[in-house]
PDB file of C-alpha atoms in Angstrom:
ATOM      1  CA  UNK A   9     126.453  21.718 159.715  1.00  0.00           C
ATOM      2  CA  UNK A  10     125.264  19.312 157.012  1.00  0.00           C
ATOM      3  CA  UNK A  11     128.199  17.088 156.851  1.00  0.00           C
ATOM      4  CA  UNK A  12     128.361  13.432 157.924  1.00  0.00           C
ATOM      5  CA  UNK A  13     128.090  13.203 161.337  1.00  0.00           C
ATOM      6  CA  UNK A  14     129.583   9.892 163.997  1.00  0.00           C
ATOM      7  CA  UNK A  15     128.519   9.168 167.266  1.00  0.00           C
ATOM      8  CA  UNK A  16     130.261   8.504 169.922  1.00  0.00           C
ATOM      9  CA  UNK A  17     133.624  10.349 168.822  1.00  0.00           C
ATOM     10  CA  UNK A  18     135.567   7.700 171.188  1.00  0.00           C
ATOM     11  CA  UNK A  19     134.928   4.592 172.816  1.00  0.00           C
ATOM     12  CA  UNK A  20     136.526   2.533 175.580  1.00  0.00           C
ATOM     13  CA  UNK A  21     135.406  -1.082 176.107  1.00  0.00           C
ATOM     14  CA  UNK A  22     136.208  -4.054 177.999  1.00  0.00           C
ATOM     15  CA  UNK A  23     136.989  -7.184 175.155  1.00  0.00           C
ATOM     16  CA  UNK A  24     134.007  -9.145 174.707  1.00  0.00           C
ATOM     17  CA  UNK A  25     131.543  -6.104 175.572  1.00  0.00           C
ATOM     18  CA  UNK A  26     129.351  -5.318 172.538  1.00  0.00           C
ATOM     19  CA  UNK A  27     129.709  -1.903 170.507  1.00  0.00           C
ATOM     20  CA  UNK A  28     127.229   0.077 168.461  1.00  0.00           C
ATOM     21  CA  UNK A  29     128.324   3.011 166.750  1.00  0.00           C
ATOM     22  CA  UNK A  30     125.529   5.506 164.200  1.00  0.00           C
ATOM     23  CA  UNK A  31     126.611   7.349 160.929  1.00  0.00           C
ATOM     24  CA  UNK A  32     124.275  10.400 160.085  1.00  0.00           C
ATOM     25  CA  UNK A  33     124.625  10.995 156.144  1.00  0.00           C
ATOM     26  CA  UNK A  34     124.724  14.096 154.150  1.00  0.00           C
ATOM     27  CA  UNK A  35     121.201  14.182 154.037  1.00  0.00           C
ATOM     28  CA  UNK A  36     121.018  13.554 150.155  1.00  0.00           C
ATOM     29  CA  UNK A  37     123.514  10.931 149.852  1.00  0.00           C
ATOM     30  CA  UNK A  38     121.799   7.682 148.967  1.00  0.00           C
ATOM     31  CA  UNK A  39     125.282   5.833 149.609  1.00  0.00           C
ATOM     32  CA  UNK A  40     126.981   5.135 152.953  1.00  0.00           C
ATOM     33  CA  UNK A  41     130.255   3.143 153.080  1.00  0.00           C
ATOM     34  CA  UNK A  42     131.914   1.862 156.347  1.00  0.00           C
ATOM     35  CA  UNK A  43     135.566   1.942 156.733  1.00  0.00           C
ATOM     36  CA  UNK A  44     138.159   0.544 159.802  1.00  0.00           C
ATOM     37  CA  UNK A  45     141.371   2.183 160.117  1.00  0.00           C
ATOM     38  CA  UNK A  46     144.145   1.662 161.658  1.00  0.00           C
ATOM     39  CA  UNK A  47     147.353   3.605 162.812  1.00  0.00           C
ATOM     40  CA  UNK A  48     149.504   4.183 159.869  1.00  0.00           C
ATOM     41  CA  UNK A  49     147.221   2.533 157.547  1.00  0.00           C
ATOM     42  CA  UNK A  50     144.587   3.837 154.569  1.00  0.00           C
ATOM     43  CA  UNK A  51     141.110   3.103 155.432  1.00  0.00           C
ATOM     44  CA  UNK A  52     139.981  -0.443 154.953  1.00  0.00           C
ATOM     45  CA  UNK A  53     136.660  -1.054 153.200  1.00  0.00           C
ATOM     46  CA  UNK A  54     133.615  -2.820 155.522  1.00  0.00           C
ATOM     47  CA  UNK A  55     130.402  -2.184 154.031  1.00  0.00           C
ATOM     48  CA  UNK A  56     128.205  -0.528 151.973  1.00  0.00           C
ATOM     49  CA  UNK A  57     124.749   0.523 151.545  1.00  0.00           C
ATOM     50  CA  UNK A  58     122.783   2.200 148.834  1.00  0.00           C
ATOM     51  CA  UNK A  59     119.601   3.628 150.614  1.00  0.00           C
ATOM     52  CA  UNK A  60     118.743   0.845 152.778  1.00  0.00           C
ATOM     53  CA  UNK A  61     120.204  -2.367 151.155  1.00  0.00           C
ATOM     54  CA  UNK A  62     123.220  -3.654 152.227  1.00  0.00           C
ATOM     55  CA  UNK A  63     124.989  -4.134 148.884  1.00  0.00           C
ATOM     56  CA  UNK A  64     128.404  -4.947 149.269  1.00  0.00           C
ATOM     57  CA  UNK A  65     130.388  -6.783 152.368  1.00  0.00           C
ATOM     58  CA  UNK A  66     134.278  -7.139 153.135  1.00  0.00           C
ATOM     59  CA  UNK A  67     135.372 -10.850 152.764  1.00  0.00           C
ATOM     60  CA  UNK A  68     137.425  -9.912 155.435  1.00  0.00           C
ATOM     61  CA  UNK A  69     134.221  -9.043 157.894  1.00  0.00           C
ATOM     62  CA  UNK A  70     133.814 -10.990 160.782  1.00  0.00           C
ATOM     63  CA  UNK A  71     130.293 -12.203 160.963  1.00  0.00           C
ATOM     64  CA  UNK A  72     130.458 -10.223 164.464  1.00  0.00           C
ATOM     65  CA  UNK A  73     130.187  -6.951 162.543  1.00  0.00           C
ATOM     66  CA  UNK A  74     126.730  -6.145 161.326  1.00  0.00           C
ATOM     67  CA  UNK A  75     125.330  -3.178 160.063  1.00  0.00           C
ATOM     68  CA  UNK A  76     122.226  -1.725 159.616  1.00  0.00           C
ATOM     69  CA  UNK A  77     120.320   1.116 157.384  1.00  0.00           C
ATOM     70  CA  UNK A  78     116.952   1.451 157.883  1.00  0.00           C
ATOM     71  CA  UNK A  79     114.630   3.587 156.415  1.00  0.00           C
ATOM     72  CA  UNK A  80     117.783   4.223 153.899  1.00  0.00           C
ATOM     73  CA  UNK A  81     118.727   7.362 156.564  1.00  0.00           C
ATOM     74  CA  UNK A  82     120.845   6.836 159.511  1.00  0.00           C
ATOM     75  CA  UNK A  83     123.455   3.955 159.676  1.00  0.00           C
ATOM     76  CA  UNK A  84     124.528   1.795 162.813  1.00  0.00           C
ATOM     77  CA  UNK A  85     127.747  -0.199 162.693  1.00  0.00           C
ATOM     78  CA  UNK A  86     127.292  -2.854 165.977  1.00  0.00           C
ATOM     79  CA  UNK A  87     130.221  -5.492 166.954  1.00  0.00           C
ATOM     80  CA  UNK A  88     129.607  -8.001 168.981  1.00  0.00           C
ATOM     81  CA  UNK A  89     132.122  -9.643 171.811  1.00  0.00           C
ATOM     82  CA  UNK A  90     134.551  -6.983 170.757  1.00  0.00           C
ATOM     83  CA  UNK A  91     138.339  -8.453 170.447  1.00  0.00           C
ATOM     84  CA  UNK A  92     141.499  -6.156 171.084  1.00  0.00           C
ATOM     85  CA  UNK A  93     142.288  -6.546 167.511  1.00  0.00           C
ATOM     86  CA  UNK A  94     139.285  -4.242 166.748  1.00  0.00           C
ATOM     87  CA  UNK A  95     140.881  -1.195 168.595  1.00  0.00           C
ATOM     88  CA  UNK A  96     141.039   1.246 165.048  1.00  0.00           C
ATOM     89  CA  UNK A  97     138.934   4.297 164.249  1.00  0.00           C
ATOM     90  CA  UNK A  98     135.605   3.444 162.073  1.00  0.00           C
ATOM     91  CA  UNK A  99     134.709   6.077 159.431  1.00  0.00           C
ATOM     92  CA  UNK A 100     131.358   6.336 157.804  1.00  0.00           C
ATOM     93  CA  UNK A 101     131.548   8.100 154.625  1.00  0.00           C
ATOM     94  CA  UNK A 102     128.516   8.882 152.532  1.00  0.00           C
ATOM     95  CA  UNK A 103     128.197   9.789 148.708  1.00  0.00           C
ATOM     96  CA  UNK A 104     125.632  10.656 146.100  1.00  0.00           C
ATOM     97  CA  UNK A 105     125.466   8.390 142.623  1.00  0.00           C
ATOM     98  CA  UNK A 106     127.524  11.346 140.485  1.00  0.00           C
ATOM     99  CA  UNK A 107     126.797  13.076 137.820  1.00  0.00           C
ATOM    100  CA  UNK A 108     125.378  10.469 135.846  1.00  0.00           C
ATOM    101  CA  UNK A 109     127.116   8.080 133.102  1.00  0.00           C
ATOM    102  CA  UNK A 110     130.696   6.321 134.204  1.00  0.00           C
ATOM    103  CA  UNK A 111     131.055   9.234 136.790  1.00  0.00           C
ATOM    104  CA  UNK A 112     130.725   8.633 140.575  1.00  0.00           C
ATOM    105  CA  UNK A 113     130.058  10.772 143.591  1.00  0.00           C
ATOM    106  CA  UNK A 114     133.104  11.200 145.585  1.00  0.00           C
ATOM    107  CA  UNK A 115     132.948  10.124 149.522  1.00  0.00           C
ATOM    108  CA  UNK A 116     132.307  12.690 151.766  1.00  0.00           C
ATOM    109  CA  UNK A 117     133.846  11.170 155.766  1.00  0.00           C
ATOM    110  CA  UNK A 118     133.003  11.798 159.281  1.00  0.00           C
ATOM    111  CA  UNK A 119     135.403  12.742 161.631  1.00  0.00           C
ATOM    112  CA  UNK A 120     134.962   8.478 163.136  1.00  0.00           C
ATOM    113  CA  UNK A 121     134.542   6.978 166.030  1.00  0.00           C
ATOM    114  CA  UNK A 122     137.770   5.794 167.664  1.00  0.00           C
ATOM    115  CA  UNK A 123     137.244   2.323 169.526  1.00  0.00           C
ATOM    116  CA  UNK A 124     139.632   1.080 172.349  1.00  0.00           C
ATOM    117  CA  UNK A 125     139.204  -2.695 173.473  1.00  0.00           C
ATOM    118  CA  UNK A 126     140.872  -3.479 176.545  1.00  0.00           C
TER     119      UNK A 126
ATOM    120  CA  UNK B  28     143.338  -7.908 142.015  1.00  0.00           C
ATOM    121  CA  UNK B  29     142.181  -4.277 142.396  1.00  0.00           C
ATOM    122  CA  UNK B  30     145.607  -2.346 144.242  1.00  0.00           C
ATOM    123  CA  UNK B  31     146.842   1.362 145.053  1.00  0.00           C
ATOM    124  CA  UNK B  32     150.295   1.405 146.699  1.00  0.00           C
ATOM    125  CA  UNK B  33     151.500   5.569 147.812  1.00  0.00           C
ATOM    126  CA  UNK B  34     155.156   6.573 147.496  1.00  0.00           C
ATOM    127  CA  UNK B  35     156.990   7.681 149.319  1.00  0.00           C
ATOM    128  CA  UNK B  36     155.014   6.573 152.962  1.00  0.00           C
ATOM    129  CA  UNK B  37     156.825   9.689 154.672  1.00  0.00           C
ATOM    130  CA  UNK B  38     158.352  13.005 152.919  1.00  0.00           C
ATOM    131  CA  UNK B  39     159.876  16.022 154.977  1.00  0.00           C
ATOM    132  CA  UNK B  40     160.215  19.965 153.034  1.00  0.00           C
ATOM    133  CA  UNK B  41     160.941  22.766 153.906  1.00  0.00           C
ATOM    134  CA  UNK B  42     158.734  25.090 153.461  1.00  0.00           C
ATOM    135  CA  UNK B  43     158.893  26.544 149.753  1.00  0.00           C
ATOM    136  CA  UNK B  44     160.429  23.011 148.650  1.00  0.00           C
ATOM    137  CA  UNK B  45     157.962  21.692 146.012  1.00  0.00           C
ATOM    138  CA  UNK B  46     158.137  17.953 145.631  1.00  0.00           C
ATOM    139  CA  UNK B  47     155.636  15.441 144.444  1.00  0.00           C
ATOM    140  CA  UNK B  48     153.508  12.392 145.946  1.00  0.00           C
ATOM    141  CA  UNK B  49     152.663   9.368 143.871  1.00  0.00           C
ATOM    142  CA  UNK B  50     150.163   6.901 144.117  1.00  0.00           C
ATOM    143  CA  UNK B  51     150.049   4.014 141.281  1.00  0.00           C
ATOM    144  CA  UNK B  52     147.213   1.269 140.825  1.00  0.00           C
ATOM    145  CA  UNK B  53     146.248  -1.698 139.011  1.00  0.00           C
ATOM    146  CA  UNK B  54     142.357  -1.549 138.980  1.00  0.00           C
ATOM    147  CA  UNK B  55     140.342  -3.251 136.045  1.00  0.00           C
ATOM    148  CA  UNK B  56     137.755  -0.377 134.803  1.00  0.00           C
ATOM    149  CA  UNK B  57     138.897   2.834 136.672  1.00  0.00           C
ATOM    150  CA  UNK B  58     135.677   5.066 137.459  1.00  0.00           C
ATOM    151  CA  UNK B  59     137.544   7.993 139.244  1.00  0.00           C
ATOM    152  CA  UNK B  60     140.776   8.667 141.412  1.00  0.00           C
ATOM    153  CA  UNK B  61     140.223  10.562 144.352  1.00  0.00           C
ATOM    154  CA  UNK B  62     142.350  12.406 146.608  1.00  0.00           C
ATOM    155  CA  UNK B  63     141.868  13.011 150.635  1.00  0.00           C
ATOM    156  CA  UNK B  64     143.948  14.840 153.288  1.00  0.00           C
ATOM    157  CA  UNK B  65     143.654  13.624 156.632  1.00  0.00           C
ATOM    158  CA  UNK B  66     144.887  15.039 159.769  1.00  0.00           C
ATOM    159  CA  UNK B  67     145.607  13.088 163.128  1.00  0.00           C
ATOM    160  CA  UNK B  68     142.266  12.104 164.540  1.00  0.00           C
ATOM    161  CA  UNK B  69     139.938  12.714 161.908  1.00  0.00           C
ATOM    162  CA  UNK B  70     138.587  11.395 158.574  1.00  0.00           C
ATOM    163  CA  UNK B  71     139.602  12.184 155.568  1.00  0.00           C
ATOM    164  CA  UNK B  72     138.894  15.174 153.766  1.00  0.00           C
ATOM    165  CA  UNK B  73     138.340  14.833 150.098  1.00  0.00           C
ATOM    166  CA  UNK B  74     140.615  17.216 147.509  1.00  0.00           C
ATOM    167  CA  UNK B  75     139.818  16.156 143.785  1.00  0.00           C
ATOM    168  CA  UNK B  76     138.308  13.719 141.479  1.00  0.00           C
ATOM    169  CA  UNK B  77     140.263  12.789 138.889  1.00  0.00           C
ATOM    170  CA  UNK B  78     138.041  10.425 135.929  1.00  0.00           C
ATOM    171  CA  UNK B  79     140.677   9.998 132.757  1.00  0.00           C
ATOM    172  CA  UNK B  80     143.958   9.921 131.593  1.00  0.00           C
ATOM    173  CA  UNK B  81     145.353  13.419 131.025  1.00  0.00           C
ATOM    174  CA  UNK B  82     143.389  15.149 133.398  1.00  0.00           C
ATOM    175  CA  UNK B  83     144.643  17.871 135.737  1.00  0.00           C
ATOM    176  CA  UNK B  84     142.656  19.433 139.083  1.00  0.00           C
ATOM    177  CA  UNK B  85     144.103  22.008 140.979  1.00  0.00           C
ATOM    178  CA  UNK B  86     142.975  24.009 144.450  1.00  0.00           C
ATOM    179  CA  UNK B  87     145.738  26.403 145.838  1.00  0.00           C
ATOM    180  CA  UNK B  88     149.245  24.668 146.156  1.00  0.00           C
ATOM    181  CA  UNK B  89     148.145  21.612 145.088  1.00  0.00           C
ATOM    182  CA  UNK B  90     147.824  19.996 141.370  1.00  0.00           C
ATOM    183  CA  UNK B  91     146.834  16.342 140.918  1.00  0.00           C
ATOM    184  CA  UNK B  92     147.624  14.426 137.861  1.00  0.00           C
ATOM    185  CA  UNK B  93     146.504  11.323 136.088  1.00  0.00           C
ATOM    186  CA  UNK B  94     147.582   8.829 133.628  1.00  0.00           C
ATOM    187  CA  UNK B  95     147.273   5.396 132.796  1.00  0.00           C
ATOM    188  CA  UNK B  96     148.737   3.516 135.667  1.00  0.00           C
ATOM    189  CA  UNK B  97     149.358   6.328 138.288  1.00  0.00           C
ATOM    190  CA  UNK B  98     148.523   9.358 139.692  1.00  0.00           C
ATOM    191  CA  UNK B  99     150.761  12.005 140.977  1.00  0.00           C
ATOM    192  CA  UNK B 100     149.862  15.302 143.470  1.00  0.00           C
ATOM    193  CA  UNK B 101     151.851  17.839 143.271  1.00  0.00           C
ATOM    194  CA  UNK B 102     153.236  20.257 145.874  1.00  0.00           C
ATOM    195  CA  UNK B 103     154.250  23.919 144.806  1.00  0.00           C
ATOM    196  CA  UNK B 104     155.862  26.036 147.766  1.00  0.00           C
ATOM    197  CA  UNK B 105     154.290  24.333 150.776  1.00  0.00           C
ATOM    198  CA  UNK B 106     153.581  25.632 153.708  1.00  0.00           C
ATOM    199  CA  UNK B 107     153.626  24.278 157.377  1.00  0.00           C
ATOM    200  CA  UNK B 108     149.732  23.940 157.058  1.00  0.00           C
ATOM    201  CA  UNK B 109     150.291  21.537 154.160  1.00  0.00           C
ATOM    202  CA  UNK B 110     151.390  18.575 156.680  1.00  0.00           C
ATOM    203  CA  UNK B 111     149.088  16.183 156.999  1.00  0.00           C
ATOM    204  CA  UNK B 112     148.535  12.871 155.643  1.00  0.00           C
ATOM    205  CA  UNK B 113     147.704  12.359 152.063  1.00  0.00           C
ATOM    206  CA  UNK B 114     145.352   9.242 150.603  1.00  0.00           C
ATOM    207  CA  UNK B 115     144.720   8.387 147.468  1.00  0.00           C
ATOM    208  CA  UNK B 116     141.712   6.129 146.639  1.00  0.00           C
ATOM    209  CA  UNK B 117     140.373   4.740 143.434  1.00  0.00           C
ATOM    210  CA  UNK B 118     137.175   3.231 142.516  1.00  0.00           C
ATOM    211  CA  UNK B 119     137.015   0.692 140.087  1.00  0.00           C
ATOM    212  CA  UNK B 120     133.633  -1.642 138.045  1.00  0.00           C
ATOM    213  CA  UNK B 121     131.893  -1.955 141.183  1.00  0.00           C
ATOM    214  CA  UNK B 122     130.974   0.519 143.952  1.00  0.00           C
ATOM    215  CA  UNK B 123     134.404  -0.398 146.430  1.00  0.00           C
ATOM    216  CA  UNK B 124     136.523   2.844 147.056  1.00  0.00           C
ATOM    217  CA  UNK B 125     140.280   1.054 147.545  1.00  0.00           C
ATOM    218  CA  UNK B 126     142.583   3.456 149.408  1.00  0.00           C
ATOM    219  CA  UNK B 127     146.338   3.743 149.075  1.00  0.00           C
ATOM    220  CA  UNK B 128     148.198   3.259 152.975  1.00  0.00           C
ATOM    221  CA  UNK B 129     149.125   7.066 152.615  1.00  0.00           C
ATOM    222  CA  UNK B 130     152.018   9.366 152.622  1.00  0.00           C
ATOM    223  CA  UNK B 131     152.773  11.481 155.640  1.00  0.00           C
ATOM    224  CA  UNK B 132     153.831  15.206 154.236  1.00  0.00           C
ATOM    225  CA  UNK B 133     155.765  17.377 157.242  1.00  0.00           C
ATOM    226  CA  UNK B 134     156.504  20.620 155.908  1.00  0.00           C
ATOM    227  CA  UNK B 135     159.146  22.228 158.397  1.00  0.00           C
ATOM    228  CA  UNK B 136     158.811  26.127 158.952  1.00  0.00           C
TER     229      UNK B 136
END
């Protein structure tokens, strides 16, 4: 399978535990976004990378969320002293740069990794 | 600011009822409209790209539309496989995809 891959699929923490979940791309994707959703909501925009710079950050991101992309590859999303407002499901999406011109690669999502904060 | 609101946020057919989804926006410099299904407990899985006004993408029961200010997917004859949820997404200037909250399709046999 050469889709985007998350890992772990589900997590259950105690609040104020730290949390590190990884994003494998499609392997030729040179972007990787990071979205938070929650229950009856569309996916909320965290991050993004293109290879292994961090271009683009939510004003909305706590400054306990950091994410990583080294080597422009694999992507870890870690939050620290986790809250019970981050219970959602984070989905790592990846995407190539299109077909050149005004046109853009369309995301491509993992099936997320569902956090519970108790 | 950069928006996408979905109407309606819930729709219920029976199946063989065709009915339409909407999703408007107010983006400044729209690069592409994009359109996912997502079913309970997984991500979203994309359906078409739309890039200008006028433009038209279909894949089996489904036809997605364009214009100006909003988009509009189309739903001939669905079937009980069709429910799912249903995002729309647009990305504008820079490199943020902005998704709509979603309408949840139920198609009852």
């Amino acid at each position: 399978d050469t889709g985007v891959s998350q890992d772990p699929r589900h997590k259950i923490t105690k609040r104020g535990q730290n949390v590190t979940f990884r994003c494998d791309p499609i392997s030729e994707h040179n972007r990787l976004y990071w979205y938070r959703q929650t229950l009856g909501q569309g996916p909320e925009f965290l991050t993004y990378f293109q290879n292994e710079a961090q271009l683009e950050k939510s004003r909305l991101l706590s400054d306990r969320f950091s994410a990583e992309r080294p080597k422009g590859s694999f992507s870890t999303l870690e939050i620290q002293r986790t809250e019970q407002g981050d219970s959602a499901m984070y989905l790592c999406a990846s995407s190539d740069t299109g077909t050149g011109g005004m046109r853009t690669g369309e995301l491509f999502f993992g099936e997320g990794s569902r956090l519970t904060v108790l | 600011e950069d928006q996408v609101t979905q109407s309606p946020e819930a729709l219920r057919l029976q199946e063989g009822e065709s009915s339409s989804l909407n999703c408007s926006y107010t983006v400044s410099g729209l690069r592409g409209l994009f359109w996912y299904r997502q079913d309970p407990g997984k991500g979203p899985e994309f359906l078409f790209t739309l890039y200008s006004a006028g433009e038209e993408k279909e894949k089996e029961r489904l036809k997605a539309t364009l214009t100006k200010k909003e988009s509009f997917l189309h739903i001939t004859a669905p079937k009980p496989e069709d429910s799912a949820t249903y995002l729309c997404a647009v990305q504008a200037a820079g490199n943020q995809f902005y998704f709509g909250t979603g309408t949840s399709l139920t198609v009852i046999p």
